[in-house]
Amino acid sequence: MAFEGLSERLQGTMTKIKGKGKVSEADVKDMMREVRFALIEADVNLKVVKEFVKKVSERAAGSDVMESLTPGQQVVKIVKDELTELMGGEESKINFSTKQPTVIMMVGLQGAGKTTTTGKLAGLLRKKHNRKPLLVAADVYRPAAVQQLETIGKQLTIPVFSKGTDISPVEIARQAIEHAKAEHLDTVIIDTAGRLHIDENLMQELKDIRSLKEPDEIFLVVDAMTGQDAVNVAQSFDEAIGISGVVLTKLDGDTRGGAALSIRTVTQKPIKFIGMGEKMDALDVFHPERMASRILGMGDMLSLIEKAQTNLDEEKAKQLEEKFRTSSFTFDDFLEQMAQVKQMGPLDEILKMLPGANKIKGLENAKVDESQMGRVEAIIYSMTKQEKTTPEIINSNRKKRIARGSGTSIQDVNRLLKQFEDMKKMMKQMSGMNTKKGRKKMSMPGLDSLFK
Amino acid sequence: MSFFKKLKDKFAGNAEQEKSTEKYKDGLAKTRTGFTSKINDLVAKYRKVDEDFFEELEEVLLQADVGFETVLELMDDLRFEVQRKNVKDTSNVQSVISEKLVEIYQSGDEELNEINFADGLTVILMVGVNGVGKTTTIGKLAHRLKNEGKTVLLAAGDTFRAGAIEQLDVWGKRVGVDVIKQAAGSDPAAVMYDAVRAAKSRGVDVLICDTAGRLQNKVNLMNELQKVHRVISREVPGAPHEVLLALDATTGQNAMIQAQTFKEVTEVTGIVLTKLDGTAKGGIVLAIRSKLKIPVKFVGLGEQMDDLQPFDPAKYVYGLFAEGLDKEDKLEAERADK
């Protein structure tokens, strides 16, 4: 489809100019064209794209890119840095009022996910901030919107204030704030009806609710799949009622979510939360960097590389490579390798950073069994020195002893021995084929077979 | 005669046609002011048709969510056409643009945006991602069909989202049609089975089935949808006769993937473009039509029960360019006077 990642596209451009010794200004221009494509395809607003490309072009024309051996990657890095910067650098906190109750208003277009997000937000505030929320059903227009919020309240066991659909949302909100005071509920979250930003009557209603008690937060709920129009919507809502932050919903889909970038750039309001699923706990704090990678369609490979760089010892990696080539790789090296991988963080986190990993079916639910790694370690620790260097001598008696010593079964020992053999074979083949390619894979050999 | 004139003449004189054209004009008012005023600005800014003009036009189209590939194709076509017709003055290029837009949309087969009614029971399945307006569209569609003299039954197949069954129920009461439902959380395929049985025994003309919103990359949910589809076609051979995909006009490039994935799973026969009364342009339907050959059958132009209109590409483009048309008319009249 049209949605190949930016890195892939840039590589395409790069192979064209690979033969040349130097990268010219025209080449950079070519590359920026690809960047422009990628951003527009990710639904980043055109005006934002233009400004952005201009800024990046200036940086990319700098000498450190031109003279770099890998200009393509340099450009990717600049693009990503700038994107992250544009999206606000770091996460921002929720404002709580010192005077009870804190009032939070949820606003947005129809179908953005306001009611669901209201429930999720209440759950999150209760869990992480120890708040006592009250949900307010102020959507009196859409059929059954009140019932929807009531059902969600029941699921979460969070009180819901509803007065049916016959009185005005402003009055409902007013009574709800009184009710919260009386019941000592410290956070009032008002779910308003979805409305078009051009509907003046309904926008006036929001202004009236706002004037009851100046809300501490007004969250604009935006569907992550929104296209070029996201900017108009955000701007209109911001101008009319003054939003304090944005919640981006439905990010568990396969959209690139360029709307995030546009909104942030145009309104200068931070994205505070992202909705990542249909379950009530699927609301996360927003991380600008991850979003940048996503917009570019390249997974979180860069931070994976950064992690690897800071945690993997280059000297040791070189030694390992040598050992692979000469087939003198032992179980001790294997342990070393595992320790290094472990340093990089939880395995499932690492997996998620791999580009394309989000497309693997069921991976989001896959829990990598870290105890499996512990078991492997135990088995190796139960081997004698000789066994570690020359695993060929491990016969059935030795296997029995190793299994007993490590608290595992003979099958476990057999499996590890087989994996180790396979790995060695594979590595030998690869290093024979292409040293460059081999090196890449070699930094984490056997990672895949560890959690099968 | 200009293209617009032809369009206008086509709709004039027929009261029914004129009424629905008015609806389009009102519904697309915001779309039009954004899109058309930009084209007008463009025409005013550039007297001559040159590369700068094309470049800026390209941007206007991109901002309408038309999508990169389609825009590039369109621009190539336009350049060729402008050369062929030897258009030098930008004020004459408007009609060429709209002509091309309609052409891209209609490329290939003859437009079929009527509902495909069966002889006996017609089953319509409504699908789409979360929050695009499936349930609302069903309410409006039921109203429309009922006015046409058909008997309609609704099936509350969204058993997942809180309040979804109640929402359809309210619509059923408003329109005056029955709703077949089960408790929240029950198997949607079972609801469909019941509904089809009920529809058969009551002898209704049309059964419209609601489904839960699902993101197209959720494999399990897409499998569930396939099962619903299967249950319906097992009970009524040849059904569902229509699978309508609801698309939010504010959606950007992801709409293309939505259309493609839902088409693979449920053989989508048509699109309902909802929320077109905002400032969004819904330009992605041009790309979807030309790439995937799925026609847009209806558009949602407002929150009222009768705000669902059959899609007509010519009217859609007319709605986009209505202001430009009036201007061109005036110009032509002035020229004639001289």
mmCIF file of C-alpha atoms in Angstrom, chain A residues 14-313:
data_model
loop_
_atom_site.group_PDB
_atom_site.id
_atom_site.type_symbol
_atom_site.label_atom_id
_atom_site.label_comp_id
_atom_site.label_asym_id
_atom_site.label_seq_id
_atom_site.Cartn_x
_atom_site.Cartn_y
_atom_site.Cartn_z
ATOM 1 C CA MET A 14 19.732 6.581 -1.131
ATOM 2 C CA THR A 15 20.451 3.568 -3.296
ATOM 3 C CA LYS A 16 20.091 5.834 -6.282
ATOM 4 C CA ILE A 17 22.902 8.042 -5.109
ATOM 5 C CA LYS A 18 24.927 5.338 -3.440
ATOM 6 C CA GLY A 19 27.464 5.225 -6.219
ATOM 7 C CA LYS A 20 28.287 8.866 -5.783
ATOM 8 C CA GLY A 21 31.013 9.790 -3.412
ATOM 9 C CA LYS A 22 29.252 12.829 -2.105
ATOM 10 C CA VAL A 23 25.731 13.902 -1.405
ATOM 11 C CA SER A 24 24.773 17.066 -3.174
ATOM 12 C CA GLU A 25 22.172 19.664 -2.340
ATOM 13 C CA ALA A 26 19.937 18.249 -5.045
ATOM 14 C CA ASP A 27 20.080 14.874 -3.339
ATOM 15 C CA VAL A 28 18.985 16.419 -0.084
ATOM 16 C CA LYS A 29 16.154 18.054 -1.957
ATOM 17 C CA ASP A 30 15.163 14.668 -3.311
ATOM 18 C CA MET A 31 15.204 13.236 0.155
ATOM 19 C CA MET A 32 13.087 16.040 1.518
ATOM 20 C CA ARG A 33 10.542 15.284 -1.179
ATOM 21 C CA GLU A 34 10.218 11.807 0.262
ATOM 22 C CA VAL A 35 9.896 13.264 3.743
ATOM 23 C CA ARG A 36 7.113 15.457 2.476
ATOM 24 C CA PHE A 37 5.316 12.462 0.937
ATOM 25 C CA ALA A 38 5.579 10.493 4.146
ATOM 26 C CA LEU A 39 4.229 13.301 6.284
ATOM 27 C CA ILE A 40 1.294 14.046 4.024
ATOM 28 C CA GLU A 41 0.426 10.387 3.876
ATOM 29 C CA ALA A 42 0.478 10.367 7.652
ATOM 30 C CA ASP A 43 -2.170 13.149 7.596
ATOM 31 C CA VAL A 44 0.115 15.839 8.920
ATOM 32 C CA ASN A 45 -1.391 19.172 7.980
ATOM 33 C CA LEU A 46 0.034 20.591 4.780
ATOM 34 C CA LYS A 47 0.986 23.940 6.258
ATOM 35 C CA VAL A 48 2.798 22.219 9.073
ATOM 36 C CA VAL A 49 4.541 19.984 6.569
ATOM 37 C CA LYS A 50 5.775 22.946 4.579
ATOM 38 C CA GLU A 51 7.256 24.715 7.566
ATOM 39 C CA PHE A 52 8.708 21.537 8.838
ATOM 40 C CA VAL A 53 10.375 20.562 5.578
ATOM 41 C CA LYS A 54 11.905 23.988 5.349
ATOM 42 C CA LYS A 55 13.373 23.727 8.802
ATOM 43 C CA VAL A 56 14.714 20.233 8.291
ATOM 44 C CA SER A 57 16.168 21.120 4.907
ATOM 45 C CA GLU A 58 18.252 23.829 6.476
ATOM 46 C CA ARG A 59 19.628 21.462 9.047
ATOM 47 C CA ALA A 60 20.118 18.670 6.533
ATOM 48 C CA ALA A 61 22.140 20.926 4.285
ATOM 49 C CA GLY A 62 24.647 21.314 7.091
ATOM 50 C CA SER A 63 28.076 19.865 6.683
ATOM 51 C CA ASP A 64 27.730 17.069 9.235
ATOM 52 C CA VAL A 65 25.085 15.449 7.040
ATOM 53 C CA MET A 66 26.802 15.947 3.706
ATOM 54 C CA GLU A 67 30.078 14.553 4.916
ATOM 55 C CA SER A 68 28.548 11.727 6.876
ATOM 56 C CA LEU A 69 28.954 8.214 5.519
ATOM 57 C CA THR A 70 25.279 7.572 6.094
ATOM 58 C CA PRO A 71 23.492 10.761 5.062
ATOM 59 C CA GLY A 72 20.169 8.938 4.758
ATOM 60 C CA GLN A 73 20.224 7.919 8.367
ATOM 61 C CA GLN A 74 21.362 11.348 9.414
ATOM 62 C CA VAL A 75 18.377 12.896 7.729
ATOM 63 C CA VAL A 76 16.037 10.410 9.379
ATOM 64 C CA LYS A 77 17.517 11.331 12.719
ATOM 65 C CA ILE A 78 17.107 15.057 12.111
ATOM 66 C CA VAL A 79 13.532 14.550 10.973
ATOM 67 C CA LYS A 80 12.728 12.560 14.049
ATOM 68 C CA ASP A 81 14.417 14.997 16.424
ATOM 69 C CA GLU A 82 12.504 17.874 14.939
ATOM 70 C CA LEU A 83 9.238 15.962 15.033
ATOM 71 C CA THR A 84 9.695 15.142 18.691
ATOM 72 C CA GLU A 85 10.537 18.737 19.367
ATOM 73 C CA LEU A 86 7.399 19.875 17.575
ATOM 74 C CA MET A 87 5.256 17.547 19.596
ATOM 75 C CA GLY A 88 6.246 19.134 22.828
ATOM 76 C CA GLY A 89 9.343 17.356 24.030
ATOM 77 C CA GLU A 90 8.110 15.828 27.241
ATOM 78 C CA GLU A 91 4.866 14.719 28.792
ATOM 79 C CA SER A 92 2.712 17.213 30.653
ATOM 80 C CA LYS A 93 0.804 16.816 33.907
ATOM 81 C CA ILE A 94 -2.835 17.308 34.796
ATOM 82 C CA ASN A 95 -3.799 20.481 36.664
ATOM 83 C CA PHE A 96 -5.731 19.830 39.833
ATOM 84 C CA SER A 97 -7.508 22.649 41.568
ATOM 85 C CA THR A 98 -6.549 23.547 45.113
ATOM 86 C CA LYS A 99 -10.177 24.393 45.716
ATOM 87 C CA GLN A 100 -12.453 21.354 45.484
ATOM 88 C CA PRO A 101 -13.686 20.073 43.189
ATOM 89 C CA THR A 102 -11.396 19.968 40.179
ATOM 90 C CA VAL A 103 -13.506 20.331 37.041
ATOM 91 C CA ILE A 104 -12.538 18.665 33.771
ATOM 92 C CA MET A 105 -14.542 19.206 30.580
ATOM 93 C CA MET A 106 -14.454 16.796 27.666
ATOM 94 C CA VAL A 107 -15.275 18.323 24.285
ATOM 95 C CA GLY A 108 -14.981 17.283 20.649
ATOM 96 C CA LEU A 109 -16.656 16.273 17.397
ATOM 97 C CA GLN A 110 -19.203 13.490 17.197
ATOM 98 C CA GLY A 111 -17.753 10.003 17.414
ATOM 99 C CA ALA A 112 -14.296 11.054 18.593
ATOM 100 C CA GLY A 113 -14.688 8.925 21.705
ATOM 101 C CA LYS A 114 -15.537 11.444 24.419
ATOM 102 C CA THR A 115 -17.769 9.238 26.535
ATOM 103 C CA THR A 116 -15.407 6.265 26.491
ATOM 104 C CA THR A 117 -12.450 8.539 27.254
ATOM 105 C CA THR A 118 -14.365 10.150 30.115
ATOM 106 C CA GLY A 119 -14.690 6.726 31.718
ATOM 107 C CA LYS A 120 -11.073 5.793 31.054
ATOM 108 C CA LEU A 121 -9.818 9.102 32.432
ATOM 109 C CA ALA A 122 -11.859 8.705 35.616
ATOM 110 C CA GLY A 123 -10.394 5.233 36.114
ATOM 111 C CA LEU A 124 -6.875 6.528 35.554
ATOM 112 C CA LEU A 125 -7.271 9.480 37.930
ATOM 113 C CA ARG A 126 -8.632 7.203 40.629
ATOM 114 C CA LYS A 127 -5.861 4.669 40.200
ATOM 115 C CA LYS A 128 -2.821 6.899 39.711
ATOM 116 C CA HIS A 129 -3.807 10.104 41.483
ATOM 117 C CA ASN A 130 -6.088 8.746 44.176
ATOM 118 C CA ARG A 131 -8.936 10.994 43.108
ATOM 119 C CA LYS A 132 -12.625 10.443 43.738
ATOM 120 C CA PRO A 133 -14.224 11.246 40.373
ATOM 121 C CA LEU A 134 -17.810 12.056 39.501
ATOM 122 C CA LEU A 135 -18.892 11.520 35.908
ATOM 123 C CA VAL A 136 -21.435 13.984 34.546
ATOM 124 C CA ALA A 137 -23.754 12.961 31.709
ATOM 125 C CA ALA A 138 -24.206 16.280 29.902
ATOM 126 C CA ASP A 139 -24.811 14.831 26.438
ATOM 127 C CA VAL A 140 -28.568 15.178 26.190
ATOM 128 C CA TYR A 141 -28.697 15.095 22.392
ATOM 129 C CA ARG A 142 -27.357 11.804 21.149
ATOM 130 C CA PRO A 143 -29.772 8.963 21.789
ATOM 131 C CA ALA A 144 -28.679 6.798 24.741
ATOM 132 C CA ALA A 145 -25.516 8.784 25.470
ATOM 133 C CA VAL A 146 -26.614 9.070 29.108
ATOM 134 C CA GLN A 147 -27.143 5.307 29.339
ATOM 135 C CA GLN A 148 -23.711 4.774 27.816
ATOM 136 C CA LEU A 149 -22.013 6.806 30.533
ATOM 137 C CA GLU A 150 -24.128 5.158 33.221
ATOM 138 C CA THR A 151 -23.087 1.725 31.994
ATOM 139 C CA ILE A 152 -19.436 2.767 32.003
ATOM 140 C CA GLY A 153 -19.821 4.161 35.521
ATOM 141 C CA LYS A 154 -21.261 0.858 36.656
ATOM 142 C CA GLN A 155 -18.383 -1.073 35.079
ATOM 143 C CA LEU A 156 -15.852 1.089 36.891
ATOM 144 C CA THR A 157 -17.950 1.561 40.054
ATOM 145 C CA ILE A 158 -17.585 5.314 39.704
ATOM 146 C CA PRO A 159 -20.638 7.500 40.465
ATOM 147 C CA VAL A 160 -22.430 9.082 37.502
ATOM 148 C CA PHE A 161 -24.497 12.247 37.776
ATOM 149 C CA SER A 162 -27.379 12.189 35.305
ATOM 150 C CA LYS A 163 -30.625 14.091 35.103
ATOM 151 C CA GLY A 164 -32.105 12.579 31.981
ATOM 152 C CA THR A 165 -32.311 14.522 28.742
ATOM 153 C CA ASP A 166 -35.022 17.053 29.494
ATOM 154 C CA ILE A 167 -32.980 19.703 31.252
ATOM 155 C CA SER A 168 -30.175 21.758 29.781
ATOM 156 C CA PRO A 169 -26.571 20.532 29.919
ATOM 157 C CA VAL A 170 -25.589 23.763 31.656
ATOM 158 C CA GLU A 171 -28.033 23.086 34.473
ATOM 159 C CA ILE A 172 -26.888 19.473 34.735
ATOM 160 C CA ALA A 173 -23.285 20.609 35.047
ATOM 161 C CA ARG A 174 -24.197 23.195 37.684
ATOM 162 C CA GLN A 175 -26.056 20.672 39.809
ATOM 163 C CA ALA A 176 -23.291 18.130 39.363
ATOM 164 C CA ILE A 177 -20.665 20.488 40.776
ATOM 165 C CA GLU A 178 -22.923 21.164 43.791
ATOM 166 C CA HIS A 179 -23.480 17.445 44.176
ATOM 167 C CA ALA A 180 -19.742 16.769 44.098
ATOM 168 C CA LYS A 181 -19.149 19.343 46.826
ATOM 169 C CA ALA A 182 -21.829 17.819 49.016
ATOM 170 C CA GLU A 183 -20.559 14.288 48.499
ATOM 171 C CA HIS A 184 -16.881 15.228 48.816
ATOM 172 C CA LEU A 185 -16.059 13.973 45.356
ATOM 173 C CA ASP A 186 -12.923 15.860 44.355
ATOM 174 C CA THR A 187 -12.913 15.556 40.553
ATOM 175 C CA VAL A 188 -15.843 16.321 38.274
ATOM 176 C CA ILE A 189 -15.522 15.104 34.684
ATOM 177 C CA ILE A 190 -18.172 16.523 32.357
ATOM 178 C CA ASP A 191 -18.992 14.509 29.242
ATOM 179 C CA THR A 192 -20.451 16.928 26.710
ATOM 180 C CA ALA A 193 -22.269 16.157 23.471
ATOM 181 C CA GLY A 194 -20.324 15.814 20.263
ATOM 182 C CA ARG A 195 -20.667 18.903 18.128
ATOM 183 C CA LEU A 196 -19.359 20.398 14.959
ATOM 184 C CA HIS A 197 -16.939 23.221 15.609
ATOM 185 C CA ILE A 198 -18.991 25.408 13.259
ATOM 186 C CA ASP A 199 -22.233 24.946 15.181
ATOM 187 C CA GLU A 200 -22.526 28.278 16.980
ATOM 188 C CA ASN A 201 -25.438 27.404 19.256
ATOM 189 C CA LEU A 202 -23.759 24.333 20.618
ATOM 190 C CA MET A 203 -20.446 26.121 21.021
ATOM 191 C CA GLN A 204 -22.260 28.758 23.070
ATOM 192 C CA GLU A 205 -23.527 25.986 25.320
ATOM 193 C CA LEU A 206 -19.941 24.933 26.021
ATOM 194 C CA LYS A 207 -19.063 28.517 26.893
ATOM 195 C CA ASP A 208 -21.980 28.586 29.337
ATOM 196 C CA ILE A 209 -20.812 25.400 31.031
ATOM 197 C CA ARG A 210 -17.320 26.799 31.221
ATOM 198 C CA SER A 211 -18.514 29.966 32.945
ATOM 199 C CA LEU A 212 -20.112 27.978 35.808
ATOM 200 C CA LYS A 213 -16.776 27.310 37.407
ATOM 201 C CA GLU A 214 -13.620 27.845 35.390
ATOM 202 C CA PRO A 215 -12.579 24.268 34.515
ATOM 203 C CA ASP A 216 -9.076 23.223 35.489
ATOM 204 C CA GLU A 217 -8.770 21.261 32.278
ATOM 205 C CA ILE A 218 -10.680 21.350 29.014
ATOM 206 C CA PHE A 219 -9.687 18.347 26.980
ATOM 207 C CA LEU A 220 -10.355 18.240 23.270
ATOM 208 C CA VAL A 221 -10.903 14.626 22.273
ATOM 209 C CA VAL A 222 -9.633 13.969 18.743
ATOM 210 C CA ASP A 223 -9.834 10.848 16.628
ATOM 211 C CA ALA A 224 -6.267 9.920 15.625
ATOM 212 C CA MET A 225 -7.495 9.069 12.137
ATOM 213 C CA THR A 226 -8.569 12.639 11.421
ATOM 214 C CA GLY A 227 -7.151 14.062 8.220
ATOM 215 C CA GLN A 228 -6.218 17.567 7.157
ATOM 216 C CA ASP A 229 -9.261 19.010 8.890
ATOM 217 C CA ALA A 230 -7.884 18.269 12.368
ATOM 218 C CA VAL A 231 -6.299 21.689 12.457
ATOM 219 C CA ASN A 232 -9.554 23.515 11.713
ATOM 220 C CA VAL A 233 -11.349 21.550 14.395
ATOM 221 C CA ALA A 234 -8.712 22.141 17.058
ATOM 222 C CA GLN A 235 -8.358 25.789 16.198
ATOM 223 C CA SER A 236 -12.097 26.447 16.309
ATOM 224 C CA PHE A 237 -12.542 24.701 19.639
ATOM 225 C CA ASP A 238 -9.536 26.489 21.058
ATOM 226 C CA GLU A 239 -10.715 29.883 19.896
ATOM 227 C CA ALA A 240 -14.260 29.356 21.131
ATOM 228 C CA ILE A 241 -13.656 27.872 24.561
ATOM 229 C CA GLY A 242 -9.916 27.657 25.067
ATOM 230 C CA ILE A 243 -8.769 24.058 25.368
ATOM 231 C CA SER A 244 -6.012 23.100 27.794
ATOM 232 C CA GLY A 245 -4.957 19.832 26.272
ATOM 233 C CA VAL A 246 -5.746 17.113 23.778
ATOM 234 C CA VAL A 247 -6.649 13.446 24.113
ATOM 235 C CA LEU A 248 -5.909 11.457 20.994
ATOM 236 C CA THR A 249 -8.149 8.398 20.619
ATOM 237 C CA LYS A 250 -8.192 5.188 18.552
ATOM 238 C CA LEU A 251 -4.428 5.070 18.290
ATOM 239 C CA ASP A 252 -4.603 1.299 18.496
ATOM 240 C CA GLY A 253 -5.590 1.363 14.850
ATOM 241 C CA ASP A 254 -3.066 1.413 12.026
ATOM 242 C CA THR A 255 -3.281 5.133 11.387
ATOM 243 C CA ARG A 256 -0.087 7.138 11.466
ATOM 244 C CA GLY A 257 -1.801 9.828 13.507
ATOM 245 C CA GLY A 258 -0.286 12.877 11.867
ATOM 246 C CA ALA A 259 -3.180 14.861 13.296
ATOM 247 C CA ALA A 260 -1.292 14.800 16.585
ATOM 248 C CA LEU A 261 1.532 16.821 15.145
ATOM 249 C CA SER A 262 -0.670 19.337 13.379
ATOM 250 C CA ILE A 263 -2.788 20.050 16.433
ATOM 251 C CA ARG A 264 0.166 20.509 18.688
ATOM 252 C CA THR A 265 1.876 22.837 16.240
ATOM 253 C CA VAL A 266 -1.134 24.963 15.480
ATOM 254 C CA THR A 267 -2.708 25.304 18.929
ATOM 255 C CA GLN A 268 0.442 24.968 21.027
ATOM 256 C CA LYS A 269 -1.618 22.829 23.384
ATOM 257 C CA PRO A 270 -0.055 19.607 24.639
ATOM 258 C CA ILE A 271 -1.361 16.150 23.894
ATOM 259 C CA LYS A 272 -1.895 14.727 27.341
ATOM 260 C CA PHE A 273 -3.320 11.266 26.829
ATOM 261 C CA ILE A 274 -3.755 8.691 24.119
ATOM 262 C CA GLY A 275 -6.483 6.064 23.852
ATOM 263 C CA MET A 276 -5.039 2.700 22.908
ATOM 264 C CA GLY A 277 -7.924 0.232 23.004
ATOM 265 C CA GLU A 278 -11.507 -0.533 23.872
ATOM 266 C CA LYS A 279 -10.858 -1.699 27.430
ATOM 267 C CA MET A 280 -11.439 0.758 30.246
ATOM 268 C CA ASP A 281 -7.774 0.863 31.274
ATOM 269 C CA ALA A 282 -6.504 1.573 27.747
ATOM 270 C CA LEU A 283 -5.543 5.211 28.292
ATOM 271 C CA ASP A 284 -1.857 6.138 28.384
ATOM 272 C CA VAL A 285 0.194 9.216 29.030
ATOM 273 C CA PHE A 286 1.472 10.625 25.731
ATOM 274 C CA HIS A 287 5.107 10.151 24.692
ATOM 275 C CA PRO A 288 6.114 12.562 21.909
ATOM 276 C CA GLU A 289 9.047 10.480 20.763
ATOM 277 C CA ARG A 290 7.076 7.320 20.163
ATOM 278 C CA MET A 291 4.548 9.314 18.229
ATOM 279 C CA ALA A 292 7.304 10.766 16.051
ATOM 280 C CA SER A 293 8.469 7.299 15.085
ATOM 281 C CA ARG A 294 4.960 6.236 14.389
ATOM 282 C CA ILE A 295 4.265 9.141 12.075
ATOM 283 C CA LEU A 296 7.393 8.267 10.139
ATOM 284 C CA GLY A 297 6.369 4.612 10.052
ATOM 285 C CA MET A 298 9.647 3.350 11.392
ATOM 286 C CA GLY A 299 8.791 1.778 14.707
ATOM 287 C CA ASP A 300 10.937 2.890 17.577
ATOM 288 C CA MET A 301 14.100 1.604 15.932
ATOM 289 C CA LEU A 302 16.147 4.652 16.754
ATOM 290 C CA SER A 303 15.699 4.403 20.482
ATOM 291 C CA LEU A 304 16.372 0.703 20.173
ATOM 292 C CA ILE A 305 19.632 1.537 18.465
ATOM 293 C CA GLU A 306 20.380 4.151 21.076
ATOM 294 C CA LYS A 307 19.681 1.662 23.800
ATOM 295 C CA ALA A 308 21.906 -0.886 22.151
ATOM 296 C CA GLN A 309 24.654 1.671 21.778
ATOM 297 C CA THR A 310 24.620 2.682 25.399
ATOM 298 C CA ASN A 311 24.290 -0.816 26.749
ATOM 299 C CA LEU A 312 26.258 -3.052 24.445
ATOM 300 C CA ASP A 313 29.962 -3.120 24.812
#
